[in-house]
Coordinates of C-alpha atoms and ligand atoms in Angstrom, one line a residue:
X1 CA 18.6 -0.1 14.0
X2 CA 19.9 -1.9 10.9
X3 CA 17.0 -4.0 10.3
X4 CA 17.9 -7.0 12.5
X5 CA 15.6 -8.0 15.0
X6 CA 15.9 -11.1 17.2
X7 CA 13.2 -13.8 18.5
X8 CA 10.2 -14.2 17.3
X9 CA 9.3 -10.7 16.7
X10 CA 6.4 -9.9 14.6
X11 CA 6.6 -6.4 12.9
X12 CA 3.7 -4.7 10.6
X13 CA 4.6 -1.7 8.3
X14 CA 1.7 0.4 7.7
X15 CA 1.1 3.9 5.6
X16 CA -0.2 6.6 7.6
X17 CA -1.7 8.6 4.6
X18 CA -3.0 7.8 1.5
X19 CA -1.0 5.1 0.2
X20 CA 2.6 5.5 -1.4
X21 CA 4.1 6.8 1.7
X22 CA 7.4 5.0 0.8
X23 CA 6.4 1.1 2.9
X24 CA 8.4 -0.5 -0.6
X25 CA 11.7 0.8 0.6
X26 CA 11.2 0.4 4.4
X27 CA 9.9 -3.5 3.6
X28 CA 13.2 -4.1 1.1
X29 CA 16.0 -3.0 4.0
X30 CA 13.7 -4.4 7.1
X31 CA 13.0 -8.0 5.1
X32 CA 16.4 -9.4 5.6
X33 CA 15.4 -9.5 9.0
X34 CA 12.8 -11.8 9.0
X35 CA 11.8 -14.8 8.4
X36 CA 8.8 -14.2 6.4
X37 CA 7.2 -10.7 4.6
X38 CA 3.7 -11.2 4.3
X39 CA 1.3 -9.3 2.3
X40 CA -2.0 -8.8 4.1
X41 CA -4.8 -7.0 2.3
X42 CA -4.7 -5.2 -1.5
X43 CA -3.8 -6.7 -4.9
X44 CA -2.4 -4.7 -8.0
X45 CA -3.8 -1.3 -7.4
X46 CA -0.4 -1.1 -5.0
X47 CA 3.0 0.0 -6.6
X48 CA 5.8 -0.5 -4.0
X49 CA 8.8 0.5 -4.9
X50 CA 12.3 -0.8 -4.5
X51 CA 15.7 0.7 -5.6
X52 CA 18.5 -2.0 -6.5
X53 CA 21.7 0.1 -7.8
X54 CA 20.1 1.5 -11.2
X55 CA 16.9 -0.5 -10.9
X56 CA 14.0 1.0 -9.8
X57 CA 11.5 -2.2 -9.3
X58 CA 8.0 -1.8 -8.2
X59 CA 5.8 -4.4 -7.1
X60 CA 2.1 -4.9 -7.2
X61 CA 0.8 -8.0 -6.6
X62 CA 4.4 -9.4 -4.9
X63 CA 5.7 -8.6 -1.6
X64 CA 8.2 -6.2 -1.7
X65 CA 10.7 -8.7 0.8
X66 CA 11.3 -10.5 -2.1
X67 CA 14.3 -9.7 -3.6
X68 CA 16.1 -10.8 -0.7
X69 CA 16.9 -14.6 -1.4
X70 CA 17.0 -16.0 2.1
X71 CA 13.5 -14.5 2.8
X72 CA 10.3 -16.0 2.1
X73 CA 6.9 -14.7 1.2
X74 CA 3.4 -15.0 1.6
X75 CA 0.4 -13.2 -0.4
X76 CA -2.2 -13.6 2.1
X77 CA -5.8 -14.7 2.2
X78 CA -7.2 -10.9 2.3
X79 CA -5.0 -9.9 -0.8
X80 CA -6.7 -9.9 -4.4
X81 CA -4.9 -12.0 -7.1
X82 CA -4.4 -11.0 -11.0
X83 CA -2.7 -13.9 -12.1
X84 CA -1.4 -12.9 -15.1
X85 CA 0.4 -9.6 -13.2
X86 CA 1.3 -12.2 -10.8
X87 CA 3.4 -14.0 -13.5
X88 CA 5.1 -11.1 -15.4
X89 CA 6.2 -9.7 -12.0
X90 CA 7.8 -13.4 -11.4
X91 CA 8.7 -13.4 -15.0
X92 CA 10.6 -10.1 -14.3
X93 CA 12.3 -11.1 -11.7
X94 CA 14.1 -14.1 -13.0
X95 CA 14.9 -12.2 -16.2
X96 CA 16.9 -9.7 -13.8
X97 CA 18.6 -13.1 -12.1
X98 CA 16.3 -13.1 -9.0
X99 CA 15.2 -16.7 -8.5
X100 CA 11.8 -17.4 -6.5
X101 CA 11.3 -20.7 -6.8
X102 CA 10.5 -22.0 -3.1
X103 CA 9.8 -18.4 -1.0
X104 CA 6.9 -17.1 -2.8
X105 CA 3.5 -18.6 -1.7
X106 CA -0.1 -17.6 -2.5
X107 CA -2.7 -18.2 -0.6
X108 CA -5.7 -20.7 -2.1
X109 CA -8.2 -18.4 -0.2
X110 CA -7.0 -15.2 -1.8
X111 CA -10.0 -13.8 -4.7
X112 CA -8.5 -14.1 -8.4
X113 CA -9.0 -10.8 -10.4
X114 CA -11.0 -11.8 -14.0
X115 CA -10.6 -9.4 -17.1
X116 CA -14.3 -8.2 -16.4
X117 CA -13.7 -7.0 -13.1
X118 CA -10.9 -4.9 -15.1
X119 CA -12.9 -4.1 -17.8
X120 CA -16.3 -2.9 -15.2
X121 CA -13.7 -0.8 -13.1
X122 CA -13.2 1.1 -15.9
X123 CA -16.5 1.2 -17.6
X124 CA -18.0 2.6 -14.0
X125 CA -15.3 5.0 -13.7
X126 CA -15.5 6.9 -16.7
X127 CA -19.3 6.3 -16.6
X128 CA -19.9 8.0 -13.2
X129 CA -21.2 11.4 -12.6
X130 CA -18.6 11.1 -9.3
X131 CA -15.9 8.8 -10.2
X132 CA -13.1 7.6 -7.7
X133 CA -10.6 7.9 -9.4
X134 CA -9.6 3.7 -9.0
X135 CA -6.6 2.4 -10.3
X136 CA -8.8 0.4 -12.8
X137 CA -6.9 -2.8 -11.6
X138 CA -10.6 -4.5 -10.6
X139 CA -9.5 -4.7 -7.7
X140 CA -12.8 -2.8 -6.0
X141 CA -15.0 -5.1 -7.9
X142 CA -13.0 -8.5 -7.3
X143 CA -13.7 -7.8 -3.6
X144 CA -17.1 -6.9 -4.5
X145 CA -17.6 -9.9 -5.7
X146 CA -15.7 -12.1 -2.6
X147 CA -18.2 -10.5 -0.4
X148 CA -21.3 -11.1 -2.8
X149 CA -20.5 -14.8 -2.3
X150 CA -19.9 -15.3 -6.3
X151 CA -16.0 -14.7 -6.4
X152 CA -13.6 -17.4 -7.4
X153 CA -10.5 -17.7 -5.3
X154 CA -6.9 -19.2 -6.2
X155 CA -8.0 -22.5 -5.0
X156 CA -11.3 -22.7 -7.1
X157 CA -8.7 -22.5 -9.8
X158 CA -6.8 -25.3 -9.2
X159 CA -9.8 -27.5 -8.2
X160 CA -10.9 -26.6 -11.7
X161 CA -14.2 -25.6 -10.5
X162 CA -15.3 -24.8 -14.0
X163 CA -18.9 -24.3 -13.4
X164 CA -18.6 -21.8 -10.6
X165 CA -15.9 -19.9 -13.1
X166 CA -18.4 -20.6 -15.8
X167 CA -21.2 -18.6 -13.9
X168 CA -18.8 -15.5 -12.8
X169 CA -17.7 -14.9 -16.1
X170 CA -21.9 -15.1 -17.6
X171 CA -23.2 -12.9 -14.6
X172 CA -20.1 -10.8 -15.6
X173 CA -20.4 -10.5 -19.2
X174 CA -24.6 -9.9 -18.7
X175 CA -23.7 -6.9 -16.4
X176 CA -21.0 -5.9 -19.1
X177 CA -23.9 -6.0 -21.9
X178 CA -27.4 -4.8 -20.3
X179 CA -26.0 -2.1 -17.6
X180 CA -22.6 -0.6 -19.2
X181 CA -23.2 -1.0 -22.7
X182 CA -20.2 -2.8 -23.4
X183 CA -19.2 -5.8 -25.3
X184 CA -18.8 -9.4 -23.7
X185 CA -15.6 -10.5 -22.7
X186 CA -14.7 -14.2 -24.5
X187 CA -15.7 -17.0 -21.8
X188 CA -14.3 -19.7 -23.9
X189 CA -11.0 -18.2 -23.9
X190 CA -11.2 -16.7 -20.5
X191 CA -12.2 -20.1 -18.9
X192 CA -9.4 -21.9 -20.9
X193 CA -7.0 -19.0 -19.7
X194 CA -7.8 -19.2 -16.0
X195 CA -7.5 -23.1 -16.0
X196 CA -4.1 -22.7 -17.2
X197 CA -3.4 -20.1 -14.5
X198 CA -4.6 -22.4 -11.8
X199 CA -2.4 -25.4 -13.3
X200 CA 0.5 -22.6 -13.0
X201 CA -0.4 -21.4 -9.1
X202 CA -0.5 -24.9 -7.9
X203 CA 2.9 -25.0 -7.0
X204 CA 2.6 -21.8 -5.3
X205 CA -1.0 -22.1 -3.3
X206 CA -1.0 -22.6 0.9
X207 CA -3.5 -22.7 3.2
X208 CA -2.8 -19.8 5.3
X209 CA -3.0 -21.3 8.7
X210 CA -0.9 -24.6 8.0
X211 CA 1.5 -22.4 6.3
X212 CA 1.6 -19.7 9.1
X213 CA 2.2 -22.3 11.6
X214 CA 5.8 -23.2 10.9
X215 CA 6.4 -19.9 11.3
X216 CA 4.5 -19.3 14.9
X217 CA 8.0 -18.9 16.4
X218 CA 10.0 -17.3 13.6
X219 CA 10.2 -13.0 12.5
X220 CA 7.2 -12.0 10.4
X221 CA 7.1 -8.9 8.8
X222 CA 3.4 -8.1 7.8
X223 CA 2.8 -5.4 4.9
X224 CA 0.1 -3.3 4.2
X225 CA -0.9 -1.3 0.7
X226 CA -2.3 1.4 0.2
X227 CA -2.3 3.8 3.6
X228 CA -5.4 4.4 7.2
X229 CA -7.1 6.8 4.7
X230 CA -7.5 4.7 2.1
X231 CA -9.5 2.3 4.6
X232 CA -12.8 0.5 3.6
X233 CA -14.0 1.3 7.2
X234 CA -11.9 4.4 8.1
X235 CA -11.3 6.4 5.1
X236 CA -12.4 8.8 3.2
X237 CA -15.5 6.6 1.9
X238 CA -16.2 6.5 -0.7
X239 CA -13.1 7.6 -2.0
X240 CA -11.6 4.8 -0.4
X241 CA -9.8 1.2 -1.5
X242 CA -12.1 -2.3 -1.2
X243 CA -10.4 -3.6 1.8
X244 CA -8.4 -2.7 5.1
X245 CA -4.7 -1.5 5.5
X246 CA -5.4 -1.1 8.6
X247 CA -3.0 -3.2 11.4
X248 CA -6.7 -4.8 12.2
X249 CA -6.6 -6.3 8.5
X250 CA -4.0 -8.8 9.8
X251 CA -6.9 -10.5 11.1
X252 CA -8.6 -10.8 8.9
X253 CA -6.5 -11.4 6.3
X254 CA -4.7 -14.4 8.1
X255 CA -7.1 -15.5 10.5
X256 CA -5.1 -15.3 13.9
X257 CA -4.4 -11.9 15.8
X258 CA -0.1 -12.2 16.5
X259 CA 0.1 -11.8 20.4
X260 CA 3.2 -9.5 19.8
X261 CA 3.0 -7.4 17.7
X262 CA 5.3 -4.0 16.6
X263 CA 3.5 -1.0 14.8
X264 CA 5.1 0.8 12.6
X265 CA 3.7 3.8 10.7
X266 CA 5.4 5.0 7.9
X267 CA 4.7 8.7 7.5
X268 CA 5.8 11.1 3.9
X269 CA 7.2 14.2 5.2
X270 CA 4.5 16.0 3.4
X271 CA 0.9 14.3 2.3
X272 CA -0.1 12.8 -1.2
X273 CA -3.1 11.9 -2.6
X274 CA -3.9 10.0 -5.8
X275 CA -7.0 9.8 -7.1
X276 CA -10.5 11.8 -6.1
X277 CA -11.5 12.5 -2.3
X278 CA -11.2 15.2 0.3
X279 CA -7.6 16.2 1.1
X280 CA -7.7 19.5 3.3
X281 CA -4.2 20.6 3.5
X282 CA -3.4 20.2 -0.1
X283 CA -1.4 22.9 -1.9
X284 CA -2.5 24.2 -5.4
X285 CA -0.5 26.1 -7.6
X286 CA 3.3 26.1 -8.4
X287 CA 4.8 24.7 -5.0
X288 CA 2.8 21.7 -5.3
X289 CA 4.1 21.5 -8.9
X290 CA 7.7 22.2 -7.0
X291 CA 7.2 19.6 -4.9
X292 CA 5.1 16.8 -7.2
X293 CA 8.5 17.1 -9.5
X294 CA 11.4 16.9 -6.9
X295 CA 9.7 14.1 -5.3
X296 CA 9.0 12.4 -8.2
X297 CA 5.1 12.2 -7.2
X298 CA 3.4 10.5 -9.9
X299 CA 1.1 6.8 -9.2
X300 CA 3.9 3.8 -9.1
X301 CA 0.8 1.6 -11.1
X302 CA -1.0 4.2 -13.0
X303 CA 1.7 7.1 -13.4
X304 CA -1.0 9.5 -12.5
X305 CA 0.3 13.2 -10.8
X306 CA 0.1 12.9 -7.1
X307 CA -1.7 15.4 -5.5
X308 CA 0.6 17.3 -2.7
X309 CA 0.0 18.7 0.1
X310 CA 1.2 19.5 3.9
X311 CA 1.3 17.2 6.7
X312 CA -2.3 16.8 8.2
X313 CA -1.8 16.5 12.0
X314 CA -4.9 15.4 12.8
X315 CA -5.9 12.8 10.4
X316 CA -2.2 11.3 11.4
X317 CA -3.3 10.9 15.0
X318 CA -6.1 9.3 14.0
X319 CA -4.3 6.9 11.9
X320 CA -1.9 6.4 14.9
X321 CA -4.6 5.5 16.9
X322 CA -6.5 3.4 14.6
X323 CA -3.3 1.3 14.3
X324 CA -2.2 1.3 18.2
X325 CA 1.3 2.9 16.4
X326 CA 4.5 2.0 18.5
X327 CA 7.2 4.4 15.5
X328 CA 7.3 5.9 13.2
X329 CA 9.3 6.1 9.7
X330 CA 9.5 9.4 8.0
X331 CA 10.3 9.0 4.7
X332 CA 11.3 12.2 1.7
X333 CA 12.7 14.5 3.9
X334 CA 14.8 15.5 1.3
X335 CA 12.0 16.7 -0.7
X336 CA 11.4 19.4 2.1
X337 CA 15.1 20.8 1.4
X338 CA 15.2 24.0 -0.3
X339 CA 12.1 25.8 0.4
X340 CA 11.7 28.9 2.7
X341 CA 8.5 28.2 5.1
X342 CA 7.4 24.5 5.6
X343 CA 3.6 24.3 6.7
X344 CA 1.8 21.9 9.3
X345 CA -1.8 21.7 9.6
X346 CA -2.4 21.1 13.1
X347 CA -6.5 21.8 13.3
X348 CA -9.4 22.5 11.6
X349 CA -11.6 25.2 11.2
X350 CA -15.1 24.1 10.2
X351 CA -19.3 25.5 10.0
X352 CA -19.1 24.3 14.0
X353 CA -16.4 25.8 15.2
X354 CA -12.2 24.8 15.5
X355 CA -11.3 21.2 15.9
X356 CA -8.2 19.4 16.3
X357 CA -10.6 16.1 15.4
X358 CA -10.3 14.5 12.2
X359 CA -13.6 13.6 10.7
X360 CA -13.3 11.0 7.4
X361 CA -17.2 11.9 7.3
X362 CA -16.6 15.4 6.1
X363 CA -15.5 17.4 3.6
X364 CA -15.7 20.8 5.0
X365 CA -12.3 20.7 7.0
X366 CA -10.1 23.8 6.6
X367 CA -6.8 23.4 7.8
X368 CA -5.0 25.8 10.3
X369 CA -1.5 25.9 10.2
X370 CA 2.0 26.5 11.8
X371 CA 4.7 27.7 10.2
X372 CA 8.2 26.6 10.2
X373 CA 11.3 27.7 9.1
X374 CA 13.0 25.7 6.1
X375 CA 16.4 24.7 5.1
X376 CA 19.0 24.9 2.6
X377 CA 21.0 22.1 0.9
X378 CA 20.5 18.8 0.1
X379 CA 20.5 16.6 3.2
X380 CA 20.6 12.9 0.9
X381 CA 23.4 12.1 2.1
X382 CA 23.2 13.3 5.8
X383 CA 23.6 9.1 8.0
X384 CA 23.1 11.4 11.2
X385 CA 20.3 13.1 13.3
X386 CA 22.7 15.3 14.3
X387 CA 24.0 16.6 10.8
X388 CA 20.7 17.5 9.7
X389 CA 20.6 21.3 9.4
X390 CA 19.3 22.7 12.4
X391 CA 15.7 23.6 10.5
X392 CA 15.1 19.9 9.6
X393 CA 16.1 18.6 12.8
X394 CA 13.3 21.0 14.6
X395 CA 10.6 19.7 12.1
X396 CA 11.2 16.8 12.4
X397 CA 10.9 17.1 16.8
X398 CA 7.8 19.6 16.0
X399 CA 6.1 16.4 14.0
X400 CA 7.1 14.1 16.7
X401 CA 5.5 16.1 19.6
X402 CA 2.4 16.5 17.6
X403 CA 1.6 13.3 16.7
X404 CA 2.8 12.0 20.0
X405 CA 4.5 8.8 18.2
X406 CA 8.6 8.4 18.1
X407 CA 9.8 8.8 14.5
X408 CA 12.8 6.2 14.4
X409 CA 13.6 6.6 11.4
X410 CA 13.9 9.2 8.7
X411 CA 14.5 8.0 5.0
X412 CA 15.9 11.0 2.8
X413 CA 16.4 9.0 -0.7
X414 CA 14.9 6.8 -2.6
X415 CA 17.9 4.3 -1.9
X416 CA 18.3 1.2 0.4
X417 CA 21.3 3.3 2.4
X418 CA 20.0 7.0 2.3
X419 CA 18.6 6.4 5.9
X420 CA 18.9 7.9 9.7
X421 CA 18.5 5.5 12.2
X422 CA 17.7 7.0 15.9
X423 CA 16.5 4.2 17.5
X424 CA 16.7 0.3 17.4
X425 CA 13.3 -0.8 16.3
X426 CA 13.6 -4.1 18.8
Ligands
GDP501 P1 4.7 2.8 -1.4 O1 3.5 2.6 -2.2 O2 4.3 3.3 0.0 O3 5.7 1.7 -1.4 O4 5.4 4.1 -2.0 P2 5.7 4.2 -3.6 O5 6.8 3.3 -4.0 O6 4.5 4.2 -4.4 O7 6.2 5.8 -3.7 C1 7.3 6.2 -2.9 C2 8.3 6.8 -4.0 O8 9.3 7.6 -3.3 C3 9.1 5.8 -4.7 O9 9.4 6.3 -6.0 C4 10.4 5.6 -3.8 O10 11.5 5.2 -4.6 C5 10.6 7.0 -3.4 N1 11.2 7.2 -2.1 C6 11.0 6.4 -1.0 N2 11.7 7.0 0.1 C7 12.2 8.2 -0.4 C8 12.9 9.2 0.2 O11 13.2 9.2 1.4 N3 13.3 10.3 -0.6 C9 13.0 10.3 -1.9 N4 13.4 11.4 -2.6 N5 12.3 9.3 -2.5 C10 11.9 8.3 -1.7
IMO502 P1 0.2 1.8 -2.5 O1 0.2 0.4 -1.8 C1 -2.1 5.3 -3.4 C2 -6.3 4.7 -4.4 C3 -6.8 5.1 -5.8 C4 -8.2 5.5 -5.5 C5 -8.6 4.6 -4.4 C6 -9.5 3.4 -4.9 O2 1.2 1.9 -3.6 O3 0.3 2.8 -1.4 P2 -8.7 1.1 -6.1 O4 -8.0 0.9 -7.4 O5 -8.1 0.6 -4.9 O6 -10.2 0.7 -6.1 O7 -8.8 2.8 -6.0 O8 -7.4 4.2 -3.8 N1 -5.2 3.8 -4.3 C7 -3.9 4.1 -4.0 N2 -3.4 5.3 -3.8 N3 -1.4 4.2 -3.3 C8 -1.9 3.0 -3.4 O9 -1.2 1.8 -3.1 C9 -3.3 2.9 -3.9 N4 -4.1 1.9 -4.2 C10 -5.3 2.4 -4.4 O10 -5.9 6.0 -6.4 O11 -8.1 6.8 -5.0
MG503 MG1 2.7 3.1 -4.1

């Protein structure tokens, strides 16, 4: 597997966990590819990121195909917009040389992000008695909005529908005022602002299904943000994201379901969680501290510590069944090297009894373990299954058999190359 595929193949990349599982770097070698990397649900509260010699980039709001110039890219219909995050990331881009005129497309039926949904995220956060812990990107309350039938999407923009604007920013700024205390955000200058944005995104604005068409027989590789337990529907609600990184947010997101269609979950070595919510096999104490530092785990958008913790067995077989998964890609092995015992959680005890069932609905599940021996050396440079010490090699087989999903793949570095292939994806 080098990241070629042939046909017509459709692929989706997909986090297991709870987002950051690594899909950046998987989506940067896979895109060259394709035809087409498509991002399908989320907005800025993602931080893919993507390693280019001493650049570390990290995308939000752009798919993370993008910095490969023969490759073209969609921001869906189910994805949230911030404009102005939109334009600094393009902004970025050319100042490092990296043109996008012509391959980056946004879709007119995506929701636009307004400074009050920014502002309310916060406001609720640190108001609550039970906060999320959000990324405070407003992205929760911009899909709020979509689904109350007030939101104003990229193509309200450029129709200069002023009065619909008009009416989101006064129901905004009234909420903003009576219920959180606040001050009102400038409509004048936010109306004017947004204008100018939708003048800016007409160039870039497609209707997903006319676009998607001239690709019906060309590679498409989908992207998700976030990760399955981050999922509106089958998260850890509420600590959950606004919309679905599931595989089934494809359709959603762009209308048709592709008839072929290759899972693949990416899966961390180990688990991470940022922001609030259950998270039964986390570690406290020094080794997470170990860990959270050698993997470099703080937020790629809000440079918040990770919380760390062993792989959940359970909760990934649910996410492999949620998503039908076909492979897996097993990403930070590396940060595994080094320690003496490496834990699984493979079951559950709880007030009912042992379970090997993971239950989003509960927050009572206490993890039972296996043990494994560890490893010692750095294995970032290791290009072969076989040259893996003989410790990582049986993990990684012990995680395979449990989950009952092929791992592929297995990235150990944050670098395009630092990879071991087993398998040819197509
Ligand atoms: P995403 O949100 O799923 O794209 O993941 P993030 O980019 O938020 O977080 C993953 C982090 O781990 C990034 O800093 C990557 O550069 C880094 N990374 C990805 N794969 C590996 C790996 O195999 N080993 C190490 N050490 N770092 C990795
Ligand atoms: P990528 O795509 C990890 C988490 C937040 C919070 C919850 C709700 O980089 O994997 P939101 O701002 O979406 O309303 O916050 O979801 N969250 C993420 N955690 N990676 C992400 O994206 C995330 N995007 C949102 O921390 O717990
Ligand atoms: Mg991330």
């Amino acid at each position: 597997m080098d990241g070629k595929v042939s046909g017509d193949h459709k692929v989706v990349i997909v986090g297991l966990q709870w987002g950051d599982e690594g899909k950046g770097k998987i989506i940067d070698i896979l895109a060259p590819g394709f035809d087409l990397v498509v991002r399908y649900q989320g907005g800025p509260n993602a931080g893919h990121t993507v390693h280019r010699g001493d650049r570390k980039i990290i995308f939000h709001q752009l798919p993370s195909g993008v910095l490969h110039p023969e490759v073209q890219n969609l921001i869906a219909s189910g994805c949230v917009v911030d404009p102005r995050r939109l334009f600094e990331e393009l902004e970025a881009l050319k100042g490092i040389g990296i043109d996008t005129r012509d391959r980056v497309w946004v879709s007119k039926f995506a929701h636009v992000i307004l400074p009050h949904h920014i502002a309310i995220d916060g406001m609720r956060e640190d108001g609550k008695a039970k906060p999320l812990g959000t990324t405070r990107r407003g992205v929760g309350m911009c899909y709020e909005d979509k689904f109350a039938r007030i939101g104003i999407r990229i193509g309200d923009l450029i129709a200069e529908d002023t009065d619909r604007l008009r009416y989101l920013i006064s129901h905004k700024n009234f909420l903003l005022i009576e219920l959180y205390g606040g001050e009102p955000l400038d409509d004048r200058r936010i109306l004017k602002e947004y204008m100018e944005f939708g003048r800016r995104l007409r160039p870039l604005a497609v209707s997903d299904p006319y676009f998607l068409k001239g690709f019906q027989n060309r590679r498409i590789l989908f992207e998700s943000a976030q990760g399955t337990l981050l999922d509106i529907s089958f998260g850890t609600y509420p600590y959950v994201t606004s919309s679905h990184p599931i595989v089934g947010g494809i359709g959603a997101s762009i209308g048709m379901i592709p008839n072929r269609l290759l899972k693949i979950g990416i899966v961390k070595a180990y688990t991470t969680r940022v922001g609030l919510g259950p998270f039964p096999t986390e570690i406290e104490g020094e080794l997470g501290e170990i860990l959270r530092k050698k993997g470099n785990e703080y937020g790629s958008t809000t440079g918040r510590p990770r919380r760390i913790g062993w792989l959940d067995i359970p909760a990934l077989r649910f996410a492999a069944i949620i998503n039908g998964i076909d492979a897996i890609i097993l990403t930070k092995l590396d940060v595994l090297s080094g320690l003496k015992e490496i834990k699984i959680g493979t079951g559950y005890q709880t007030d009912s009894g042992p379970t090997e069932e993971f239950d989003p609905t509960r927050d009572d599940l206490v993890p039972e373990y296996r043990s494994l021996p560890g490893w010692e050396g750095e294995i970032a440079g290791v290009k072969g299954f076989d040259q893996l010490p003989r410790e990582a090699q049986e993990y990684v087989a012990m995680v395979e058999d449990l989950i009952g999903v092929r791992i592929v793949g297995i990235s150990v570095g944050p670098e395009p190359d630092q990879m071991i292939w087993r398998e040819r994806l197509i």
